[in-house]
Amino acid sequence: MAVRLASVRTATRRQVAERSSTSPWWRSAVVYQVYLRSFADGNGDGVGDLAGLRSRLPYLSWLGVDAVWINPHYPSGGADGGYDIVDYRAVDPEYGDVADLEALVAEARALGLRVVLDVVPNHTSDRHPWFQAALADPDCPEASRYHFAPPSEEPPNNWQSLFGGPAWSRTPDGRWYLHLFAPEQPDLNWRDPAVAADFERTLRFWLDRGVSGFRVDVAYGLYKDAGLRDNPGAYSPTLFGHGPEQAMTWNQPEVHDVWRRWRSICDEYPDTMLVGEVCLADPREVALYSRPDEMHQSFSFRLLKSAWSTEAFADGVRSALDAFGEVGAPVSWVLGNHDKDRQVTRFGGGAVGTARARAAALLMLALPGSAYVYAGDELGLPQADVPDEAKRDPIFFRSGGTRSGRDGCRVPMPWNPSPGVGFSAGADAEPWLPIPAEWDRYAVSRQSRDGGSMLTLYRRALALREAHPALGSGQATVSTRGDVLTVRCTADDGSVVRCVVNMGSGTTLVRTRGTVLLASNTHVRRSPATVALPPHTAIWLAEG
């Protein structure tokens, strides 16, 4: 007999607000990440924009998320997908203008959604007025706002760019300048007070326009070793993040003072937050960025980088809960973003990868803390195969083609099965990245009518998360038995929901002791006391 799912009773946003009136919204929020160029094109030029996003806000409200985080919308040099910024207090004309962003914030608020912006304090574009002034005059005040070294035969040290090759490039007059990413992204020198002062003006500029906070790019960067000493090793992308081998370029102690100052600014604006991108191998070091007087959150990337195994996922959950618990901060769980291959592909691709991605979604949405959902993951999108001639990512070019880059997870969203999958308002618009021919099978319009689709699973899960205090809040304990991972979530009112994940290749029996709320596999079967859980399947069980 197939499992009969408990009815999904969607709590109203007023009910949710009353339930969480003593807890800030961001502690358990589900935040939806939008890569703006790829979400929805409102003016028909093939590039996603603010008008397109505004037109799709009802979809996000229908889905059931709490906030939307927008990847950089600023005028950019175009070298790294918007992360090389020319003007931090403006909107790139490709996307609209400041009035469009203000309208987006207002319309989102009307739907019960908050807007979080991306801010990039580690580096600017090489087209930024400061860097252009520094190139023209080595003795100008702007030159001290970057890391320059005098002319020499070799770079000042052994630091490497994360995008490949040395982290130092020459200026026309022979000086060296630092860029830990692309050469078009010179690193700022945060030891110059003018840098900090300008970013504080940027925060206030956008907070005054009603945004609810910022995702902080490369939050573990900013300060570098003052003596520019060599790193003892090289970063490996196979690790969970940077460690002692990168001791001179990342995680300098002075950076925490920046976040204390930014936190004090956000505290002047009610209900705003900061969430940091902190790519460090030690979760305890990551959690330090979320101490009570620093950022409100810092991403936990362990599950994003873990292989599909009970041991790896159990360790990822336990280590994050322990580390963030020590500083009294919620965990910000991440399974996908604009920098990593899509979950379905990472988890094996095809039917197996899809099943695992469905199960992982239920696990993440059960865990206490906030959850960040990358646009398209709720559709089960795989990593797209982007032809070399169409690629835009500097990683591909800096590595000489040995690294495929991130374009495959940035392909535009499919909205309906029409030509162009409904991404652009222009019928003949050429999308900025090619959309695979079979992408219509993942379209929102199709999945919203399919009771067994990935989209339906996410929507049901988000509704249940709102309705059940044990999901997304409270306390969690982790246990394993063979290939089965169990997370027992207990709310302050004593209610309990168990998330059980079968990560193995065979069916396992799970004792129910309560109500089956939701299963990631529509073919789960049960008897009066047990559930037969197929491989790569998760289930939510309400106890009591």
XYZ file of C-alpha atoms in Angstrom:
544
model
C 0.000 0.000 0.000
C 1.456 3.363 -0.977
C 2.115 5.872 1.784
C -0.678 8.352 2.200
C 1.041 11.631 2.958
C -0.354 13.731 5.771
C -2.217 16.712 4.411
C -0.015 19.742 3.896
C -1.576 22.592 5.829
C 0.106 25.826 4.846
C 0.419 28.214 7.761
C -0.263 31.819 6.899
C 2.628 34.233 7.143
C 0.852 35.900 10.075
C 0.723 32.583 11.925
C 4.396 32.001 11.227
C 5.263 35.507 12.417
C 3.351 34.934 15.651
C 5.054 31.594 16.207
C 8.508 33.109 15.710
C 7.906 36.535 17.252
C 10.722 36.002 19.743
C 13.163 34.708 17.137
C 14.655 36.823 14.313
C 13.381 35.845 10.868
C 16.806 34.930 9.549
C 17.454 32.193 12.118
C 15.173 29.719 10.317
C 14.492 31.426 6.980
C 14.477 29.659 3.632
C 16.377 31.986 1.301
C 16.098 31.596 -2.463
C 19.219 32.531 -4.422
C 18.710 34.249 -7.776
C 21.515 34.487 -10.311
C 19.999 37.579 -11.887
C 21.257 37.104 -15.462
C 19.658 33.670 -15.590
C 16.364 33.982 -13.741
C 13.956 35.917 -15.970
C 14.457 38.397 -18.805
C 11.882 41.183 -18.645
C 12.985 43.360 -21.568
C 13.715 40.730 -24.197
C 17.463 41.193 -24.611
C 18.406 37.654 -23.532
C 19.749 38.709 -20.128
C 17.820 38.303 -16.886
C 16.995 41.557 -15.115
C 15.131 43.178 -12.230
C 11.922 43.529 -14.263
C 11.989 39.805 -14.964
C 12.572 38.990 -11.313
C 9.713 41.277 -10.274
C 7.384 39.444 -12.654
C 8.309 36.128 -11.001
C 7.928 37.215 -7.367
C 4.475 35.557 -7.183
C 6.188 32.273 -8.040
C 8.550 32.649 -5.090
C 5.638 33.454 -2.795
C 3.729 30.431 -4.122
C 6.809 28.242 -3.594
C 6.924 29.269 0.057
C 10.366 30.805 0.579
C 10.974 33.666 3.015
C 13.568 35.792 1.226
C 15.387 36.215 -2.060
C 19.136 36.771 -2.315
C 20.203 38.429 -5.567
C 23.673 37.902 -6.984
C 25.469 41.186 -7.848
C 23.329 43.686 -9.750
C 25.937 46.459 -9.906
C 27.688 47.962 -12.940
C 30.495 45.535 -13.715
C 33.463 45.045 -15.976
C 31.951 41.709 -17.029
C 35.016 39.615 -16.276
C 33.479 37.412 -13.568
C 29.718 37.258 -13.818
C 29.121 40.512 -11.950
C 31.676 39.969 -9.182
C 34.014 42.613 -10.639
C 32.211 45.773 -9.599
C 32.665 49.286 -10.964
C 30.087 51.128 -8.844
C 28.690 49.679 -5.594
C 25.868 52.198 -5.284
C 24.207 51.769 -8.668
C 22.448 49.177 -10.837
C 23.912 47.862 -14.090
C 21.786 49.253 -16.957
C 21.446 45.674 -18.263
C 19.384 44.935 -15.149
C 17.505 48.232 -14.717
C 18.121 51.100 -12.329
C 17.902 51.930 -8.630
C 14.181 52.691 -8.965
C 13.646 49.151 -10.300
C 15.401 47.705 -7.271
C 13.340 49.865 -4.920
C 10.184 48.648 -6.658
C 11.387 45.059 -6.316
C 11.877 45.509 -2.563
C 8.405 47.036 -2.176
C 6.653 44.358 -4.252
C 8.514 41.591 -2.430
C 7.474 43.029 0.932
C 3.857 43.071 -0.194
C 4.151 39.326 -0.807
C 5.839 38.655 2.541
C 9.310 38.277 0.993
C 12.551 39.975 1.995
C 15.360 40.994 -0.358
C 19.039 40.309 0.415
C 21.741 41.812 -1.795
C 25.215 40.520 -2.615
C 28.143 42.747 -1.627
C 31.751 42.175 -2.733
C 34.278 43.822 -0.386
C 37.416 41.812 -1.216
C 38.043 43.279 -4.670
C 36.735 45.689 -7.287
C 36.774 45.723 -11.061
C 39.951 46.950 -12.706
C 37.629 49.520 -14.295
C 36.713 50.970 -10.908
C 37.626 54.678 -10.704
C 39.989 53.996 -7.806
C 42.024 51.435 -9.731
C 42.068 53.556 -12.863
C 43.445 56.464 -10.823
C 46.052 54.169 -9.258
C 47.212 53.018 -12.695
C 47.621 56.613 -13.848
C 49.449 57.868 -10.741
C 51.307 55.516 -8.361
C 51.428 58.272 -5.734
C 47.694 59.113 -5.687
C 45.582 58.324 -2.583
C 43.676 55.621 -4.486
C 46.848 53.580 -5.003
C 47.039 52.777 -1.285
C 43.570 51.200 -1.518
C 45.000 48.222 -3.427
C 48.019 45.950 -3.015
C 50.835 47.193 -5.235
C 54.454 46.048 -5.192
C 57.388 47.782 -6.916
C 58.768 46.552 -10.249
C 60.865 43.382 -9.999
C 61.712 40.320 -12.069
C 59.463 37.999 -10.063
C 56.127 38.419 -8.244
C 56.400 39.480 -4.597
C 55.480 36.018 -3.296
C 54.096 32.606 -4.231
C 50.397 33.419 -3.849
C 48.148 31.822 -6.440
C 44.841 32.911 -7.929
C 41.852 30.700 -7.197
C 41.047 30.946 -10.892
C 44.466 29.607 -11.922
C 47.954 31.042 -12.277
C 49.782 33.606 -10.139
C 47.830 36.058 -7.989
C 50.025 38.930 -9.217
C 49.913 40.778 -12.527
C 51.922 43.689 -13.883
C 50.736 47.205 -14.519
C 51.933 49.016 -17.684
C 54.655 50.757 -15.650
C 55.998 47.443 -14.303
C 54.463 47.365 -10.834
C 52.760 44.252 -9.509
C 49.195 44.232 -8.191
C 47.364 41.513 -6.262
C 44.283 39.664 -7.498
C 43.305 36.456 -5.727
C 40.727 35.879 -8.446
C 40.876 37.186 -12.036
C 43.384 39.896 -13.097
C 40.378 42.128 -13.729
C 39.552 41.878 -9.989
C 42.277 43.701 -8.025
C 42.154 43.028 -4.294
C 41.402 45.955 -2.016
C 43.738 46.925 0.812
C 41.558 47.037 3.901
C 44.380 48.557 5.933
C 43.484 51.854 4.245
C 40.638 53.494 6.255
C 39.139 54.960 3.078
C 38.112 51.467 1.960
C 36.154 50.736 5.133
C 34.502 54.161 5.074
C 33.317 53.750 1.504
C 31.784 50.328 2.136
C 29.950 51.632 5.164
C 28.374 54.254 2.908
C 27.416 51.462 0.513
C 25.680 49.457 3.242
C 23.653 52.454 4.346
C 22.771 53.362 0.757
C 21.008 50.036 0.206
C 19.644 49.634 3.735
C 17.987 53.022 3.352
C 16.199 51.529 0.338
C 14.629 48.790 2.383
C 16.781 45.733 1.709
C 16.908 43.165 4.509
C 20.619 42.495 4.481
C 23.620 41.294 2.559
C 25.363 38.129 1.510
C 29.060 38.995 1.878
C 31.328 37.607 -0.828
C 34.738 36.239 0.284
C 34.015 37.281 3.869
C 37.090 35.384 5.087
C 39.336 37.490 2.838
C 39.831 41.284 2.866
C 42.978 41.365 5.016
C 46.198 39.757 3.825
C 49.450 39.125 5.646
C 51.026 42.560 6.159
C 54.469 41.254 5.232
C 53.215 39.489 2.055
C 54.978 36.308 3.188
C 54.794 33.124 1.102
C 51.995 30.680 1.714
C 53.234 27.346 3.084
C 51.119 25.370 0.617
C 48.563 25.519 -2.159
C 44.787 25.324 -1.939
C 43.193 22.124 -3.208
C 39.595 22.294 -4.484
C 39.096 18.753 -3.169
C 39.258 20.061 0.405
C 36.293 21.434 2.339
C 37.868 24.897 2.304
C 41.013 26.852 2.996
C 43.268 25.835 5.864
C 46.786 26.479 7.190
C 48.254 26.045 3.705
C 46.706 29.434 2.847
C 47.630 31.116 6.118
C 48.881 34.373 4.551
C 45.986 35.122 2.187
C 42.818 34.217 4.094
C 41.271 34.369 7.557
C 43.497 37.075 9.027
C 42.425 38.055 12.565
C 41.836 41.709 11.623
C 38.917 40.781 9.363
C 36.655 40.155 12.352
C 36.781 43.847 13.251
C 35.163 44.621 9.885
C 32.205 42.417 10.677
C 31.794 43.947 14.130
C 31.496 47.355 12.509
C 29.094 46.090 9.830
C 27.005 44.364 12.495
C 26.684 47.648 14.384
C 25.410 49.310 11.205
C 22.843 46.579 10.571
C 21.712 46.854 14.178
C 20.556 50.384 13.356
C 18.112 48.905 10.831
C 15.547 46.501 12.360
C 15.368 42.930 11.062
C 18.399 43.149 8.779
C 21.145 40.548 8.555
C 24.582 39.629 7.218
C 25.490 36.167 5.922
C 29.089 35.471 5.015
C 30.709 33.295 2.396
C 33.406 31.708 4.558
C 35.227 28.895 2.734
C 37.402 27.496 5.511
C 38.107 23.823 6.130
C 37.515 23.958 9.894
C 33.802 24.506 10.734
C 34.796 26.001 14.077
C 36.680 28.752 12.240
C 33.647 29.315 9.993
C 31.367 29.649 13.012
C 33.564 32.352 14.571
C 32.338 34.717 11.871
C 28.844 34.349 13.372
C 29.672 35.313 16.931
C 27.018 37.540 18.552
C 28.781 40.793 17.651
C 29.789 39.785 14.104
C 27.758 38.538 11.141
C 24.410 36.943 11.823
C 25.272 33.858 9.762
C 28.092 32.226 7.820
C 27.460 29.495 5.287
C 28.079 25.862 6.149
C 29.408 24.377 2.903
C 30.258 20.879 4.162
C 27.168 19.192 2.666
C 27.744 21.062 -0.597
C 31.161 19.420 -0.879
C 30.427 15.997 0.645
C 30.190 12.734 -1.221
C 26.893 10.840 -1.031
C 27.529 8.684 2.016
C 26.071 8.296 5.487
C 29.404 8.956 7.150
C 30.113 12.139 5.172
C 26.658 13.648 5.641
C 26.459 12.709 9.320
C 29.819 14.337 9.928
C 28.746 17.405 7.942
C 25.610 17.847 10.021
C 27.189 17.088 13.397
C 30.256 19.265 12.881
C 28.151 22.247 11.813
C 25.656 21.906 14.666
C 28.485 21.601 17.202
C 30.556 24.480 15.809
C 27.729 26.985 15.434
C 26.193 25.879 18.711
C 29.374 26.950 20.499
C 28.825 30.563 19.388
C 25.030 30.543 19.705
C 24.414 31.000 15.984
C 22.092 29.102 13.626
C 23.580 27.011 10.843
C 23.065 28.265 7.286
C 22.752 25.065 5.235
C 23.745 25.005 1.558
C 23.366 22.231 -1.031
C 23.804 24.266 -4.213
C 24.885 27.671 -5.474
C 26.216 29.554 -8.486
C 29.779 28.269 -7.963
C 29.266 24.488 -7.845
C 27.918 21.813 -10.178
C 24.201 21.159 -9.786
C 23.233 18.654 -7.099
C 21.652 16.154 -9.483
C 24.930 15.880 -11.382
C 27.155 15.898 -8.282
C 25.100 13.074 -6.785
C 25.539 10.805 -9.805
C 23.277 12.195 -12.517
C 20.183 10.685 -14.083
C 17.567 8.910 -11.979
C 20.001 8.149 -9.143
C 21.265 11.723 -8.929
C 17.710 13.039 -8.991
C 16.580 10.663 -6.237
C 19.527 11.661 -4.075
C 18.885 15.370 -4.666
C 15.250 14.892 -3.602
C 16.341 13.125 -0.424
C 19.014 15.732 0.313
C 16.418 18.489 0.009
C 14.272 16.921 2.735
C 17.323 16.506 4.942
C 18.388 20.151 4.549
C 14.890 21.522 5.079
C 14.461 19.486 8.264
C 17.646 20.706 9.922
C 17.518 23.529 12.475
C 18.740 26.811 11.036
C 18.280 28.560 7.724
C 18.314 26.898 4.312
C 19.580 28.449 1.080
C 18.026 27.147 -2.149
C 19.700 27.961 -5.450
C 17.288 28.853 -8.260
C 16.627 25.772 -10.366
C 17.498 23.228 -7.697
C 13.794 23.061 -6.855
C 13.303 21.921 -10.465
C 15.955 19.209 -10.290
C 18.083 20.841 -12.968
C 21.252 18.927 -13.833
C 24.529 20.585 -14.744
C 24.160 21.860 -18.298
C 26.755 21.017 -20.932
C 27.816 24.436 -22.251
C 29.915 24.316 -25.455
C 33.404 25.750 -25.074
C 32.698 28.499 -27.600
C 29.781 29.743 -25.480
C 31.512 29.704 -22.089
C 31.962 32.912 -20.116
C 33.588 31.802 -16.874
C 37.165 33.067 -16.333
C 38.033 29.801 -14.587
C 37.735 28.004 -17.932
C 40.011 30.462 -19.694
C 42.538 30.943 -16.856
C 42.977 27.168 -16.598
C 43.526 26.745 -20.330
C 40.324 24.734 -20.541
C 41.383 22.120 -17.990
C 38.607 23.275 -15.627
C 35.160 23.504 -17.148
C 34.106 26.467 -15.026
C 30.738 27.386 -13.571
C 28.658 28.200 -16.638
C 26.822 24.880 -16.472
C 25.049 25.806 -13.231
C 24.170 29.298 -14.514
C 22.071 28.404 -17.552
C 18.735 30.317 -17.629
C 15.674 29.016 -15.777
C 13.005 27.092 -17.746
C 9.548 28.492 -17.075
C 7.371 26.846 -19.750
C 7.827 24.424 -22.678
C 7.673 27.145 -25.348
C 10.698 27.978 -27.526
C 13.198 29.681 -25.238
C 11.482 27.995 -22.235
C 9.781 31.249 -21.244
C 13.003 32.815 -19.983
C 12.838 35.928 -22.146
C 10.052 38.344 -22.985
C 11.554 38.565 -26.464
C 10.424 35.646 -28.605
C 13.594 35.727 -30.685
C 16.019 36.759 -27.949
C 19.273 34.820 -27.815
C 19.906 33.905 -24.152
C 23.259 34.952 -22.734
C 24.081 31.249 -22.205
C 22.624 28.565 -24.491
C 19.671 26.647 -23.060
C 19.790 22.865 -23.645
C 17.207 21.563 -26.102
C 15.646 19.243 -23.505
C 15.349 21.952 -20.830
C 11.570 22.241 -21.382
C 11.090 18.956 -19.504
C 12.065 20.781 -16.298
C 9.770 23.783 -16.874
C 7.963 25.291 -13.907
C 4.604 25.153 -15.691
C 4.936 21.399 -16.227
C 6.226 20.531 -12.778
C 3.621 22.633 -10.980
C 0.934 20.322 -12.412
C 2.798 17.125 -11.566
C 2.136 15.767 -8.080
C 5.358 13.761 -8.146
C 7.712 16.440 -9.469
C 10.734 17.906 -7.714
C 8.983 21.287 -7.617
C 5.935 19.808 -5.900
C 8.200 18.093 -3.381
C 9.887 21.399 -2.497
C 6.586 23.230 -2.191
C 5.111 20.563 0.088
C 8.269 20.474 2.173
C 8.320 24.248 2.597
C 4.660 24.275 3.637
C 5.279 21.539 6.211
C 8.362 23.363 7.467
C 6.153 26.376 8.227
C 3.476 24.266 9.872
C 5.721 22.112 12.102
C 7.937 23.862 14.694
C 10.305 20.878 14.817
C 11.339 21.494 11.203
C 13.944 24.207 10.768
C 14.171 25.098 14.449
C 14.636 23.507 17.840
C 17.317 20.902 18.542
C 18.640 18.040 16.429
C 20.453 14.804 17.171
C 22.158 12.714 14.507
C 22.487 8.938 14.413
C 23.511 6.375 11.814
C 22.869 2.686 11.261
C 24.621 1.256 8.250
C 23.497 3.273 5.242
C 20.684 4.975 7.151
C 21.055 8.511 8.511
C 18.510 9.774 11.039
C 18.137 13.327 12.288
C 15.697 13.725 15.192
C 14.415 17.306 15.367
C 12.754 18.439 18.594
C 10.889 21.743 18.913
C 10.672 23.873 22.037
C 7.086 22.687 22.504
C 8.277 19.070 22.633
C 7.026 18.024 19.186
C 9.360 15.780 17.213
C 9.963 15.102 13.533
C 12.439 12.461 12.402
C 14.126 12.772 9.033
C 15.344 9.336 7.938
C 17.528 9.031 4.839
C 18.392 5.731 3.193
C 21.708 6.483 1.485
C 22.373 2.886 0.492
C 21.506 0.784 -2.559
C 18.908 -1.494 -0.937
C 15.503 -1.012 0.674
C 15.463 -0.651 4.454
C 12.624 -0.915 6.975
C 11.965 2.071 9.249
C 9.684 1.993 12.266
C 7.114 4.765 11.979
C 5.973 5.536 15.557
C 3.794 8.328 14.203
C 2.629 10.049 11.043
C 4.352 10.033 7.685
C 4.475 13.701 6.722
C 6.387 13.493 3.452
C 8.641 11.176 1.475
C 11.063 12.087 -1.272
C 10.062 8.994 -3.238
C 6.430 8.660 -4.317
C 6.677 4.840 -4.265
C 7.388 4.433 -0.550
C 5.200 1.705 0.996
C 4.251 1.018 4.581
C 2.669 -1.463 6.943
C 0.980 -0.497 10.224
C 4.317 -0.187 12.084
C 7.029 0.201 9.426
C 7.904 1.970 6.218
C 9.874 0.265 3.454
C 12.319 3.016 2.477
C 13.793 2.554 -1.021
C 17.413 3.463 -1.837
C 18.294 7.180 -2.005
C 15.082 8.169 -0.238
C 14.258 10.427 2.714
C 11.126 10.540 4.826
C 9.729 12.876 7.488
C 8.016 11.168 10.429
C 6.090 13.159 13.035
C 6.257 11.383 16.382
C 3.672 11.509 19.110
